[in-house]
PDB file of C-alpha atoms and ligand atoms in Angstrom:
ATOM      1  CA  MET A  62      83.925 163.694  68.474  1.00  0.00           C
ATOM      2  CA  LYS A  63      81.907 161.058  70.308  1.00  0.00           C
ATOM      3  CA  ILE A  64      84.009 157.943  70.878  1.00  0.00           C
ATOM      4  CA  VAL A  65      82.662 154.512  71.790  1.00  0.00           C
ATOM      5  CA  ARG A  66      84.530 151.351  72.744  1.00  0.00           C
ATOM      6  CA  TYR A  67      82.948 148.098  71.637  1.00  0.00           C
ATOM      7  CA  LEU A  68      83.381 144.422  70.812  1.00  0.00           C
ATOM      8  CA  ASP A  69      83.155 143.736  67.083  1.00  0.00           C
ATOM      9  CA  GLU A  70      81.701 140.619  65.426  1.00  0.00           C
ATOM     10  CA  ASN A  71      84.943 138.728  66.188  1.00  0.00           C
ATOM     11  CA  GLY A  72      84.945 139.708  69.850  1.00  0.00           C
ATOM     12  CA  VAL A  73      87.825 142.136  69.317  1.00  0.00           C
ATOM     13  CA  THR A  74      87.818 145.391  71.292  1.00  0.00           C
ATOM     14  CA  GLN A  75      87.665 148.419  68.997  1.00  0.00           C
ATOM     15  CA  TYR A  76      87.107 152.146  69.228  1.00  0.00           C
ATOM     16  CA  GLY A  77      84.608 153.906  67.017  1.00  0.00           C
ATOM     17  CA  GLN A  78      83.273 157.333  66.180  1.00  0.00           C
ATOM     18  CA  LEU A  79      79.592 157.646  67.057  1.00  0.00           C
ATOM     19  CA  ASN A  80      77.752 159.730  64.439  1.00  0.00           C
ATOM     20  CA  SER A  81      74.658 161.828  65.069  1.00  0.00           C
ATOM     21  CA  ASP A  82      72.481 159.279  63.225  1.00  0.00           C
ATOM     22  CA  GLY A  83      73.625 156.581  65.668  1.00  0.00           C
ATOM     23  CA  SER A  84      75.934 154.849  63.190  1.00  0.00           C
ATOM     24  CA  VAL A  85      79.489 153.994  64.240  1.00  0.00           C
ATOM     25  CA  GLU A  86      82.673 154.134  62.147  1.00  0.00           C
ATOM     26  CA  ARG A  87      85.758 152.258  63.266  1.00  0.00           C
ATOM     27  CA  LEU A  88      88.695 154.329  64.521  1.00  0.00           C
ATOM     28  CA  GLU A  89      92.297 153.323  64.030  1.00  0.00           C
ATOM     29  CA  GLY A  90      94.881 153.932  66.713  1.00  0.00           C
ATOM     30  CA  ASP A  91      95.053 155.036  70.293  1.00  0.00           C
ATOM     31  CA  ILE A  92      92.391 157.396  71.623  1.00  0.00           C
ATOM     32  CA  TYR A  93      95.099 159.276  73.554  1.00  0.00           C
ATOM     33  CA  SER A  94      97.027 160.164  70.387  1.00  0.00           C
ATOM     34  CA  ARG A  95      94.442 161.357  67.863  1.00  0.00           C
ATOM     35  CA  PRO A  96      92.816 158.273  66.396  1.00  0.00           C
ATOM     36  CA  THR A  97      92.056 158.395  62.669  1.00  0.00           C
ATOM     37  CA  ALA A  98      88.650 157.707  61.168  1.00  0.00           C
ATOM     38  CA  THR A  99      88.724 154.734  58.789  1.00  0.00           C
ATOM     39  CA  GLY A 100      85.301 155.403  57.297  1.00  0.00           C
ATOM     40  CA  GLU A 101      84.572 151.686  57.779  1.00  0.00           C
ATOM     41  CA  PRO A 102      81.130 151.026  59.253  1.00  0.00           C
ATOM     42  CA  ALA A 103      81.521 149.260  62.591  1.00  0.00           C
ATOM     43  CA  THR A 104      79.649 146.177  63.720  1.00  0.00           C
ATOM     44  CA  VAL A 105      78.978 146.884  67.382  1.00  0.00           C
ATOM     45  CA  GLN A 106      78.295 143.507  68.964  1.00  0.00           C
ATOM     46  CA  LYS A 107      78.478 144.936  72.466  1.00  0.00           C
ATOM     47  CA  LEU A 108      79.071 148.422  73.821  1.00  0.00           C
ATOM     48  CA  LEU A 109      81.811 148.699  76.457  1.00  0.00           C
ATOM     49  CA  ALA A 110      82.644 151.448  78.926  1.00  0.00           C
ATOM     50  CA  PRO A 111      84.333 154.048  76.690  1.00  0.00           C
ATOM     51  CA  VAL A 112      87.674 153.953  78.540  1.00  0.00           C
ATOM     52  CA  GLU A 113      89.710 151.450  80.514  1.00  0.00           C
ATOM     53  CA  PRO A 114      90.630 153.636  83.491  1.00  0.00           C
ATOM     54  CA  LYS A 115      94.177 153.746  84.826  1.00  0.00           C
ATOM     55  CA  ALA A 116      92.737 155.090  88.075  1.00  0.00           C
ATOM     56  CA  ILE A 117      89.333 156.266  89.260  1.00  0.00           C
ATOM     57  CA  LEU A 118      89.645 159.342  91.476  1.00  0.00           C
ATOM     58  CA  CYS A 119      86.442 160.564  93.074  1.00  0.00           C
ATOM     59  CA  ILE A 120      85.367 163.769  94.757  1.00  0.00           C
ATOM     60  CA  GLY A 121      82.813 163.690  97.585  1.00  0.00           C
ATOM     61  CA  LEU A 122      80.239 166.316  98.568  1.00  0.00           C
ATOM     62  CA  ASN A 123      80.968 168.608  95.611  1.00  0.00           C
ATOM     63  CA  TYR A 124      77.473 170.086  95.237  1.00  0.00           C
ATOM     64  CA  LYS A 125      76.089 172.364  97.962  1.00  0.00           C
ATOM     65  CA  GLN A 126      72.610 170.886  98.252  1.00  0.00           C
ATOM     66  CA  HIS A 127      73.984 167.352  98.237  1.00  0.00           C
ATOM     67  CA  ALA A 128      76.319 168.242 101.107  1.00  0.00           C
ATOM     68  CA  ALA A 129      73.309 169.673 102.956  1.00  0.00           C
ATOM     69  CA  GLU A 130      71.091 166.610 102.331  1.00  0.00           C
ATOM     70  CA  SER A 131      73.966 164.438 103.623  1.00  0.00           C
ATOM     71  CA  GLY A 132      74.071 166.469 106.840  1.00  0.00           C
ATOM     72  CA  ALA A 133      77.569 167.754 106.043  1.00  0.00           C
ATOM     73  CA  LYS A 134      79.091 171.217 105.722  1.00  0.00           C
ATOM     74  CA  ALA A 135      80.258 172.289 102.285  1.00  0.00           C
ATOM     75  CA  PRO A 136      83.935 171.244 102.196  1.00  0.00           C
ATOM     76  CA  GLU A 137      86.674 173.890 102.062  1.00  0.00           C
ATOM     77  CA  ILE A 138      89.111 171.482 100.401  1.00  0.00           C
ATOM     78  CA  PRO A 139      88.033 168.838  97.850  1.00  0.00           C
ATOM     79  CA  ILE A 140      87.414 165.412  99.424  1.00  0.00           C
ATOM     80  CA  LEU A 141      89.276 162.674  97.514  1.00  0.00           C
ATOM     81  CA  PHE A 142      88.447 158.992  97.668  1.00  0.00           C
ATOM     82  CA  VAL A 143      89.107 156.190  95.185  1.00  0.00           C
ATOM     83  CA  LYS A 144      87.289 153.396  93.433  1.00  0.00           C
ATOM     84  CA  GLY A 145      89.181 150.363  92.113  1.00  0.00           C
ATOM     85  CA  ILE A 146      89.293 149.535  88.428  1.00  0.00           C
ATOM     86  CA  ASN A 147      87.342 146.379  89.400  1.00  0.00           C
ATOM     87  CA  THR A 148      84.302 148.641  89.776  1.00  0.00           C
ATOM     88  CA  LEU A 149      84.115 149.448  86.048  1.00  0.00           C
ATOM     89  CA  GLN A 150      80.869 148.422  84.388  1.00  0.00           C
ATOM     90  CA  ASN A 151      79.681 148.686  80.765  1.00  0.00           C
ATOM     91  CA  PRO A 152      76.539 150.443  79.608  1.00  0.00           C
ATOM     92  CA  GLY A 153      73.635 147.992  79.775  1.00  0.00           C
ATOM     93  CA  ASP A 154      75.371 145.541  82.100  1.00  0.00           C
ATOM     94  CA  PRO A 155      73.993 145.070  85.623  1.00  0.00           C
ATOM     95  CA  ILE A 156      74.846 146.876  88.814  1.00  0.00           C
ATOM     96  CA  GLN A 157      75.143 143.977  91.272  1.00  0.00           C
ATOM     97  CA  ILE A 158      73.954 144.395  94.845  1.00  0.00           C
ATOM     98  CA  PRO A 159      76.629 142.700  96.997  1.00  0.00           C
ATOM     99  CA  THR A 160      75.484 139.511  98.734  1.00  0.00           C
ATOM    100  CA  ALA A 161      78.726 137.872  99.941  1.00  0.00           C
ATOM    101  CA  LEU A 162      79.592 141.038 101.847  1.00  0.00           C
ATOM    102  CA  PRO A 163      75.952 141.995 101.912  1.00  0.00           C
ATOM    103  CA  SER A 164      74.500 145.478 101.595  1.00  0.00           C
ATOM    104  CA  ASP A 165      70.912 146.624 102.132  1.00  0.00           C
ATOM    105  CA  GLU A 166      71.655 150.244 101.230  1.00  0.00           C
ATOM    106  CA  VAL A 167      72.919 150.483  97.656  1.00  0.00           C
ATOM    107  CA  ASP A 168      72.449 153.951  96.173  1.00  0.00           C
ATOM    108  CA  TYR A 169      72.930 155.743  92.815  1.00  0.00           C
ATOM    109  CA  GLU A 170      74.887 158.974  92.146  1.00  0.00           C
ATOM    110  CA  CYS A 171      74.912 160.660  88.730  1.00  0.00           C
ATOM    111  CA  GLU A 172      78.301 162.244  88.042  1.00  0.00           C
ATOM    112  CA  LEU A 173      80.205 163.944  85.255  1.00  0.00           C
ATOM    113  CA  ALA A 174      83.349 161.883  84.607  1.00  0.00           C
ATOM    114  CA  VAL A 175      86.466 163.642  83.307  1.00  0.00           C
ATOM    115  CA  VAL A 176      88.985 161.564  81.311  1.00  0.00           C
ATOM    116  CA  ILE A 177      92.573 162.829  81.383  1.00  0.00           C
ATOM    117  CA  GLY A 178      94.189 162.630  77.930  1.00  0.00           C
ATOM    118  CA  LYS A 179      97.785 163.725  78.579  1.00  0.00           C
ATOM    119  CA  ALA A 180      99.990 162.935  81.554  1.00  0.00           C
ATOM    120  CA  CYS A 181     100.093 165.935  83.848  1.00  0.00           C
ATOM    121  CA  LYS A 182     101.390 167.084  87.216  1.00  0.00           C
ATOM    122  CA  ASN A 183     101.182 170.414  89.055  1.00  0.00           C
ATOM    123  CA  VAL A 184      98.690 171.809  86.546  1.00  0.00           C
ATOM    124  CA  LYS A 185      97.271 175.306  87.050  1.00  0.00           C
ATOM    125  CA  ARG A 186      93.529 175.700  86.774  1.00  0.00           C
ATOM    126  CA  GLU A 187      93.940 178.249  83.938  1.00  0.00           C
ATOM    127  CA  ASN A 188      95.154 175.559  81.528  1.00  0.00           C
ATOM    128  CA  ALA A 189      93.823 172.440  83.266  1.00  0.00           C
ATOM    129  CA  LEU A 190      91.327 171.626  80.516  1.00  0.00           C
ATOM    130  CA  ASP A 191      94.234 171.289  78.020  1.00  0.00           C
ATOM    131  CA  TYR A 192      94.943 167.919  79.659  1.00  0.00           C
ATOM    132  CA  VAL A 193      91.402 166.597  79.313  1.00  0.00           C
ATOM    133  CA  LEU A 194      90.524 164.171  76.515  1.00  0.00           C
ATOM    134  CA  GLY A 195      86.800 164.289  77.156  1.00  0.00           C
ATOM    135  CA  TYR A 196      83.806 163.549  79.316  1.00  0.00           C
ATOM    136  CA  THR A 197      81.383 160.724  79.951  1.00  0.00           C
ATOM    137  CA  CYS A 198      78.558 159.816  82.326  1.00  0.00           C
ATOM    138  CA  ALA A 199      79.307 157.935  85.541  1.00  0.00           C
ATOM    139  CA  ASN A 200      77.239 156.320  88.256  1.00  0.00           C
ATOM    140  CA  ASP A 201      79.140 156.398  91.573  1.00  0.00           C
ATOM    141  CA  VAL A 202      77.195 153.462  93.012  1.00  0.00           C
ATOM    142  CA  SER A 203      77.538 153.481  96.800  1.00  0.00           C
ATOM    143  CA  ALA A 204      76.673 150.953  99.511  1.00  0.00           C
ATOM    144  CA  ARG A 205      75.836 153.468 102.237  1.00  0.00           C
ATOM    145  CA  ASP A 206      76.030 150.909 105.061  1.00  0.00           C
ATOM    146  CA  TRP A 207      79.631 150.013 104.112  1.00  0.00           C
ATOM    147  CA  GLN A 208      80.438 153.653 103.290  1.00  0.00           C
ATOM    148  CA  ILE A 209      79.236 155.198 106.532  1.00  0.00           C
ATOM    149  CA  LYS A 210      78.471 152.732 109.348  1.00  0.00           C
ATOM    150  CA  LYS A 211      80.886 149.902 108.557  1.00  0.00           C
ATOM    151  CA  GLY A 212      83.658 151.702 106.686  1.00  0.00           C
ATOM    152  CA  GLY A 213      85.838 152.672 109.633  1.00  0.00           C
ATOM    153  CA  GLY A 214      85.586 156.341 108.728  1.00  0.00           C
ATOM    154  CA  GLN A 215      86.732 155.759 105.117  1.00  0.00           C
ATOM    155  CA  TRP A 216      84.242 155.846 102.250  1.00  0.00           C
ATOM    156  CA  SER A 217      86.070 153.564  99.830  1.00  0.00           C
ATOM    157  CA  ARG A 218      84.786 150.182 101.155  1.00  0.00           C
ATOM    158  CA  GLY A 219      81.232 151.159 100.261  1.00  0.00           C
ATOM    159  CA  LYS A 220      82.227 152.511  96.853  1.00  0.00           C
ATOM    160  CA  PHE A 221      84.595 149.674  95.804  1.00  0.00           C
ATOM    161  CA  PHE A 222      82.369 146.691  94.977  1.00  0.00           C
ATOM    162  CA  ASP A 223      82.434 145.098  91.511  1.00  0.00           C
ATOM    163  CA  THR A 224      80.085 146.837  89.020  1.00  0.00           C
ATOM    164  CA  PHE A 225      79.905 150.019  91.152  1.00  0.00           C
ATOM    165  CA  CYS A 226      81.273 152.331  88.423  1.00  0.00           C
ATOM    166  CA  PRO A 227      79.228 152.205  85.236  1.00  0.00           C
ATOM    167  CA  LEU A 228      80.686 154.570  82.597  1.00  0.00           C
ATOM    168  CA  GLY A 229      79.316 155.578  79.197  1.00  0.00           C
ATOM    169  CA  PRO A 230      77.719 155.460  76.760  1.00  0.00           C
ATOM    170  CA  CYS A 231      80.400 157.440  74.904  1.00  0.00           C
ATOM    171  CA  LEU A 232      83.360 159.726  75.514  1.00  0.00           C
ATOM    172  CA  VAL A 233      82.729 163.239  74.199  1.00  0.00           C
ATOM    173  CA  THR A 234      85.907 165.138  73.365  1.00  0.00           C
ATOM    174  CA  THR A 235      86.508 168.643  74.687  1.00  0.00           C
ATOM    175  CA  ASP A 236      85.884 170.366  71.329  1.00  0.00           C
ATOM    176  CA  GLU A 237      82.185 169.490  71.772  1.00  0.00           C
ATOM    177  CA  ILE A 238      82.085 170.461  75.482  1.00  0.00           C
ATOM    178  CA  PRO A 239      84.143 173.641  75.948  1.00  0.00           C
ATOM    179  CA  ASN A 240      82.679 174.245  79.417  1.00  0.00           C
ATOM    180  CA  PRO A 241      82.108 171.134  81.553  1.00  0.00           C
ATOM    181  CA  ASN A 242      80.485 173.259  84.247  1.00  0.00           C
ATOM    182  CA  ALA A 243      77.359 174.129  82.267  1.00  0.00           C
ATOM    183  CA  LEU A 244      75.692 170.754  81.687  1.00  0.00           C
ATOM    184  CA  ALA A 245      72.286 169.483  82.767  1.00  0.00           C
ATOM    185  CA  ILE A 246      72.709 166.231  84.710  1.00  0.00           C
ATOM    186  CA  LYS A 247      70.085 163.813  85.980  1.00  0.00           C
ATOM    187  CA  THR A 248      69.214 160.346  87.211  1.00  0.00           C
ATOM    188  CA  VAL A 249      66.073 158.487  86.211  1.00  0.00           C
ATOM    189  CA  LEU A 250      65.361 155.515  88.502  1.00  0.00           C
ATOM    190  CA  SER A 251      62.864 153.013  87.080  1.00  0.00           C
ATOM    191  CA  GLY A 252      61.043 155.802  85.225  1.00  0.00           C
ATOM    192  CA  GLU A 253      61.154 158.430  87.986  1.00  0.00           C
ATOM    193  CA  THR A 254      63.477 161.442  87.779  1.00  0.00           C
ATOM    194  CA  VAL A 255      65.272 161.532  91.134  1.00  0.00           C
ATOM    195  CA  GLN A 256      68.230 163.845  90.472  1.00  0.00           C
ATOM    196  CA  ASP A 257      67.897 166.814  88.099  1.00  0.00           C
ATOM    197  CA  TRP A 258      70.483 169.588  88.349  1.00  0.00           C
ATOM    198  CA  ASN A 259      73.390 171.264  86.534  1.00  0.00           C
ATOM    199  CA  THR A 260      77.170 170.898  86.747  1.00  0.00           C
ATOM    200  CA  ASN A 261      77.368 174.701  87.141  1.00  0.00           C
ATOM    201  CA  ASP A 262      76.625 174.131  90.840  1.00  0.00           C
ATOM    202  CA  MET A 263      79.834 172.267  91.705  1.00  0.00           C
ATOM    203  CA  ILE A 264      81.613 173.694  94.743  1.00  0.00           C
ATOM    204  CA  PHE A 265      84.994 173.002  93.063  1.00  0.00           C
ATOM    205  CA  ASP A 266      84.762 173.222  89.267  1.00  0.00           C
ATOM    206  CA  VAL A 267      86.557 170.844  86.907  1.00  0.00           C
ATOM    207  CA  PRO A 268      89.702 173.007  86.402  1.00  0.00           C
ATOM    208  CA  THR A 269      90.031 173.463  90.174  1.00  0.00           C
ATOM    209  CA  LEU A 270      89.730 169.705  90.729  1.00  0.00           C
ATOM    210  CA  ILE A 271      92.457 168.968  88.163  1.00  0.00           C
ATOM    211  CA  GLU A 272      94.761 171.540  89.783  1.00  0.00           C
ATOM    212  CA  PHE A 273      94.119 169.952  93.191  1.00  0.00           C
ATOM    213  CA  LEU A 274      94.417 166.311  92.107  1.00  0.00           C
ATOM    214  CA  SER A 275      97.581 166.884  90.030  1.00  0.00           C
ATOM    215  CA  GLY A 276      99.374 168.678  92.858  1.00  0.00           C
ATOM    216  CA  SER A 277     102.634 166.768  93.455  1.00  0.00           C
ATOM    217  CA  THR A 278     100.789 163.872  91.805  1.00  0.00           C
ATOM    218  CA  THR A 279     101.106 162.505  88.271  1.00  0.00           C
ATOM    219  CA  LEU A 280      97.805 161.887  86.516  1.00  0.00           C
ATOM    220  CA  PRO A 281      98.456 159.469  83.620  1.00  0.00           C
ATOM    221  CA  PRO A 282      96.299 159.378  80.492  1.00  0.00           C
ATOM    222  CA  GLY A 283      93.247 157.305  81.315  1.00  0.00           C
ATOM    223  CA  THR A 284      92.804 158.770  84.773  1.00  0.00           C
ATOM    224  CA  VAL A 285      89.061 159.111  85.313  1.00  0.00           C
ATOM    225  CA  ILE A 286      87.818 161.766  87.733  1.00  0.00           C
ATOM    226  CA  LEU A 287      84.299 161.484  89.161  1.00  0.00           C
ATOM    227  CA  THR A 288      83.314 165.019  90.061  1.00  0.00           C
ATOM    228  CA  GLY A 289      80.589 164.506  92.659  1.00  0.00           C
ATOM    229  CA  THR A 290      76.824 164.165  92.595  1.00  0.00           C
ATOM    230  CA  PRO A 291      74.005 166.683  93.029  1.00  0.00           C
ATOM    231  CA  HIS A 292      71.208 166.281  95.579  1.00  0.00           C
ATOM    232  CA  GLY A 293      68.479 163.701  95.214  1.00  0.00           C
ATOM    233  CA  VAL A 294      70.312 160.521  96.212  1.00  0.00           C
ATOM    234  CA  GLY A 295      68.260 157.623  97.591  1.00  0.00           C
ATOM    235  CA  MET A 296      69.812 157.964 101.050  1.00  0.00           C
ATOM    236  CA  ALA A 297      68.207 161.392 101.470  1.00  0.00           C
ATOM    237  CA  ALA A 298      64.712 160.392 100.306  1.00  0.00           C
ATOM    238  CA  LYS A 299      62.012 160.021 102.977  1.00  0.00           C
ATOM    239  CA  PRO A 300      61.865 157.078 103.356  1.00  0.00           C
ATOM    240  CA  PRO A 301      65.240 156.191 101.791  1.00  0.00           C
ATOM    241  CA  ARG A 302      65.011 154.650  98.321  1.00  0.00           C
ATOM    242  CA  TRP A 303      67.602 151.890  97.915  1.00  0.00           C
ATOM    243  CA  LEU A 304      68.299 150.110  94.643  1.00  0.00           C
ATOM    244  CA  LYS A 305      66.602 146.734  94.333  1.00  0.00           C
ATOM    245  CA  PRO A 306      66.731 143.893  91.809  1.00  0.00           C
ATOM    246  CA  GLY A 307      64.613 144.779  88.789  1.00  0.00           C
ATOM    247  CA  ASP A 308      65.356 148.506  88.978  1.00  0.00           C
ATOM    248  CA  SER A 309      66.868 150.343  86.033  1.00  0.00           C
ATOM    249  CA  VAL A 310      69.109 153.388  86.554  1.00  0.00           C
ATOM    250  CA  THR A 311      69.730 155.944  83.807  1.00  0.00           C
ATOM    251  CA  ILE A 312      72.300 158.723  84.159  1.00  0.00           C
ATOM    252  CA  GLU A 313      71.869 161.465  81.553  1.00  0.00           C
ATOM    253  CA  ILE A 314      74.196 164.407  80.890  1.00  0.00           C
ATOM    254  CA  GLU A 315      73.573 167.125  78.327  1.00  0.00           C
ATOM    255  CA  GLY A 316      75.733 166.700  75.231  1.00  0.00           C
ATOM    256  CA  ILE A 317      76.878 163.195  76.228  1.00  0.00           C
ATOM    257  CA  GLY A 318      73.879 160.859  76.325  1.00  0.00           C
ATOM    258  CA  GLN A 319      72.302 158.242  78.540  1.00  0.00           C
ATOM    259  CA  LEU A 320      73.987 155.522  80.577  1.00  0.00           C
ATOM    260  CA  THR A 321      71.476 152.835  81.606  1.00  0.00           C
ATOM    261  CA  ASN A 322      72.124 149.831  83.847  1.00  0.00           C
ATOM    262  CA  PRO A 323      69.715 147.266  85.293  1.00  0.00           C
ATOM    263  CA  VAL A 324      70.059 146.202  88.931  1.00  0.00           C
ATOM    264  CA  GLU A 325      70.381 142.609  90.110  1.00  0.00           C
ATOM    265  CA  LEU A 326      71.748 140.649  93.061  1.00  0.00           C
ATOM    266  CA  GLU A 327      75.338 139.439  93.009  1.00  0.00           C
ATOM    267  CA  ALA A 328      75.195 135.839  91.776  1.00  0.00           C
TER     268      ALA A 328
HETATM  269 MG1   MG B 521      79.991 160.397  94.364  1.00  0.00          MG
END
């Protein structure tokens, strides 16, 4: 099932089932406990990010060629950093380039996002996918200056600005994506394809990441895991290609859809 979250004509947040013809039917109940289809056509006034994350856990340098283009060795242990829930952004809403704490080096990163559906801890990779509700597209927007030069050795400052985690357009449940490590993934920046790869090239695959992240650590339903980006980021282009006002960034993942956000300056 493809699930969307949206505001209806009364401004009420609802969940809906997205059909292959693009129509949406309202769902009743909680997405973490098998929502039921009502058959009612939905009036989607505005599409929202498909989940309200409880936490956003992110993995760095999880594709070999991206590690190489970043001048780093392929990690032997997954690299965890976090984004705040303030970073969440809806499909179609702008990525804002920070101006109060200004950045000149804002970059895109297409990523497969995993949404945990059942609370879990100390999961083994063999049954890790049993705890997954589904998948969506993410853009791990990154201010490289605050990530690398001005972050004190921690990446999170540069990854933590408002609007820096667009998610969407829909959540695709695991019955439609039995293997999350076999999906084409790309970024199109203002009409130009800049990242174009496959999730089969992750250094640590999705089950391995869930085993690692749930070790001695409870992952509640609604935990969102960003699984890393392939090569082709703006930082590695010659010359670097930073996001600028007027750009449009589209993240596309096979079987999920397209997540598009315009770029503007923070007001
Ligand atoms: Mg990333």
